[in-house]
Amino acid sequence: MSCKKTAKRACKTTVKTKAAKASAVKYPTRHEELIKWVNDFAKLTQAKNVHWCDGTKKEYNAICESMVESGAFVKLNPKKRPGCYLARSHWSDVARVENRTYISTEKREDAGPTNNWVAPDELKKTMTDLYKGCMKGRTLYVIPFSMGPIGSPISKIGVELTDSPYVVVNMIIMTRVGTKVLKQLGKDGEFIKCLHSVGAPLKPGQKDVPWPCAPLEKKYISHFPETSEIWSFGSGYGGNALLGKKCLALRIASSLARKEGWLAEHMLILKLTSPENKVHYITAAFPSACGKTNLAMMEPRLPGWKVETIGDDIAWMKIGADGRLYAINPESGFFGVAPGTSMDSNPNAMRTITKNTIFTNCALTDDGDIWWEGMGVPAPAHAIDWQGKDWTPDTVDKDGKKVKAAHPNARFTAPAAQCPVIADEWEDPNGVPVSAFLFGGRRPTVIPLVNQAKDWTHAVFMGSAAGSETTAANLAEVGVVRRDPMAMLPFFGYNAGDYMLHWLTMPLRTDVNKLPKVFFTNWFRKDEKGFMWNGFGDNIRVLKWVCERIEGKGKAVETPIGFLPTPDAIDMTGYVDPQRSAAEMKKTMKDLLSVDVEGWKKEIEAVAESYKPFGNRMPYALKAKLAEIKAALEK
Ligand code: SAT
Ligand code: MN
């Protein structure tokens, strides 16, 4: 970024690389290890400038404006979306790339069978070669960030070095960035080193493209949990590039959590208040694009109930002095899936993204607003699609298939503080006490609407057995069921068998009586009429039963797979499915809340199959639980 008038303040902390060598250079920190690490990387990558981010609004605005000038951002109509921008990615760089994501440990077994693995020496050599000269013609941004409220005993500090201004502004929304973090770090505080480059150096005079990135075979999203480092190359997109999110807050943090005795999970955190003013905090682990954001901000369709948001994607949970689990949201923003988000499905998300939001791969309307499929408003007669092409509702591709205006994994990045139902305590440094965990996934058949675990081992089994239909959040086949234990499959920072053992040992570290009650939910069952359950605001009916169970009430029947609600246990007052009469819905509820014995036998086989690659690293207790359920189903 050049020192334009708009960017004057930001440039105060921008130093020419050559000048950086001179002792006269002022750094916004006295942390020598940090300064040396930054300068070494600037030298390796041959960055044109080094810019230390201060995290101010002024800096954020200056970088956004410079991206508008360079063509990387479109400024949206300030009357319709004040403070909002649209970015369009390269067509090939639209989601996480799991086949280019590595957990690099000295021993292959420590990464486990679910992760790609290359030894650290080899991977670092390959990537050092890629990093050589990769920032020519670009600015290296230094982003000091805190995951979790600054200074909270649960938080962790990271520093990301990147040549992507898109990453900087997204990180400013998603994490706590800037001088205040450096202050907290002091002269010798610990931080997690995160390297990132889009991998597209510029020759002198070469014009930049709106979304620079490297081809797939050069992309690497690498994690070194033994030294708590992240090295990312070649992609500018979400979870590949905003290194605080999946890379730090899940992969590196899960490995730290195991060492330090806590939990880093792919879970939303919500606050539920009953009509009697009883409060319960609930966390829920669903795979990417399965409705975590929707549940976290739900508008309940039962009178008197209130849902407030603490987090929509990641929960870090530590054990309090009272033996309970306390959760914080390590993030400060939402990186949500746009398509399907509407005033119907998630009104609070729609209200959150009315201002100060970055949209990625959404369609641009002629009046300077954004649009996506499933927004709940009619398609515009004309728009510019996510690839920057003219689009109308009739646009088809060369095979005659309708072209989508927004990419199915198009995203919004919005400050959490803007959410109208953000809970007052969302930034409490001590976290909130958790009463229940939900696991879930997108399962069109077999899995009931809700099912409660009988004990902690059963709870861990339930999590280990989770599976879901794949979605567009990952660059792979969409719509096939894959096992996604604890919704962590793409995010385990170590051997998933060891992770299960870590979970199984939680009762040894907590007050067992205060451990969260655990449930498996499935909003996605289908029959010939389509979805059998409305989902969204009607999910409060399931949460109400969950609360009753937490409080030792709530009618349930014990079955081989867990405690299922009796058919009348779910409050259906005012429930309307336009496709089903009340009598039909009664039958549907019966189907949703019964055990499909034949289906479950197959399910158990599939889970057993998923344990096999782990050999003895999969805890015996889970195999025993599986055998117990299998035997009970045979009876
Ligand atoms: O791109 S992200 O990994 O941040 C989003 C997701 O897949 O959940
Ligand atoms: Mn996620």
Short mmCIF file of N, CA and C and ligand atoms in Angstrom, two decimals, residues 96 245-246 250 266-267 286-289 292 312-314 331 335 411 473 487 491, ligand 2:
data_model
loop_
_atom_site.label_atom_id
_atom_site.label_comp_id
_atom_site.label_asym_id
_atom_site.label_seq_id
_atom_site.Cartn_x
_atom_site.Cartn_y
_atom_site.Cartn_z
N ARG A 96 -12.08 -23.63 2.09
CA ARG A 96 -10.92 -24.30 2.66
C ARG A 96 -10.46 -25.42 1.74
N LYS A 245 -8.51 -18.20 12.97
CA LYS A 245 -9.77 -18.95 13.05
C LYS A 245 -9.53 -20.46 13.14
N LYS A 246 -9.62 -21.16 12.04
CA LYS A 246 -9.51 -22.63 12.10
C LYS A 246 -8.09 -23.06 12.47
N LEU A 250 -8.66 -23.59 16.38
CA LEU A 250 -9.05 -25.00 16.44
C LEU A 250 -7.84 -25.95 16.35
N HIS A 266 -15.19 -26.88 17.89
CA HIS A 266 -15.91 -26.26 16.78
C HIS A 266 -17.38 -26.11 17.20
N MET A 267 -17.62 -25.20 18.14
CA MET A 267 -18.93 -25.09 18.76
C MET A 267 -19.40 -23.64 18.85
N PHE A 286 -21.66 -28.44 15.25
CA PHE A 286 -22.17 -28.90 13.95
C PHE A 286 -21.09 -28.59 12.92
N PRO A 287 -20.96 -29.43 11.89
CA PRO A 287 -19.96 -29.15 10.85
C PRO A 287 -20.20 -27.80 10.17
N SER A 288 -19.22 -27.34 9.39
CA SER A 288 -19.32 -26.07 8.67
C SER A 288 -20.60 -26.05 7.83
N ALA A 289 -21.25 -24.89 7.80
CA ALA A 289 -22.43 -24.68 6.97
C ALA A 289 -23.60 -25.62 7.33
N LYS A 292 -24.83 -23.43 12.49
CA LYS A 292 -24.38 -22.96 13.81
C LYS A 292 -24.75 -21.49 14.02
N ASP A 312 -20.51 -18.08 17.42
CA ASP A 312 -21.21 -18.88 16.40
C ASP A 312 -20.36 -19.97 15.77
N ASP A 313 -19.10 -20.13 16.23
CA ASP A 313 -18.26 -21.10 15.52
C ASP A 313 -17.28 -21.86 16.42
N ILE A 314 -16.69 -21.16 17.39
CA ILE A 314 -15.61 -21.79 18.16
C ILE A 314 -15.81 -21.52 19.65
N GLU A 331 -13.34 -15.52 19.17
CA GLU A 331 -13.42 -14.58 18.05
C GLU A 331 -14.20 -13.32 18.44
N PHE A 335 -17.97 -15.06 10.57
CA PHE A 335 -17.61 -15.30 9.17
C PHE A 335 -18.64 -16.31 8.68
N ARG A 411 -19.57 -15.51 1.75
CA ARG A 411 -19.51 -15.25 3.20
C ARG A 411 -19.74 -13.78 3.53
N ALA A 473 -18.63 -25.70 2.07
CA ALA A 473 -17.59 -25.03 2.87
C ALA A 473 -16.20 -25.62 2.61
N ALA A 487 -17.64 -32.75 14.81
CA ALA A 487 -17.56 -31.68 13.80
C ALA A 487 -16.15 -31.13 13.70
N PHE A 491 -10.38 -30.19 11.57
CA PHE A 491 -9.74 -29.25 12.50
C PHE A 491 -8.95 -29.90 13.64
MN MN B 2 -16.83 -23.41 11.28
#
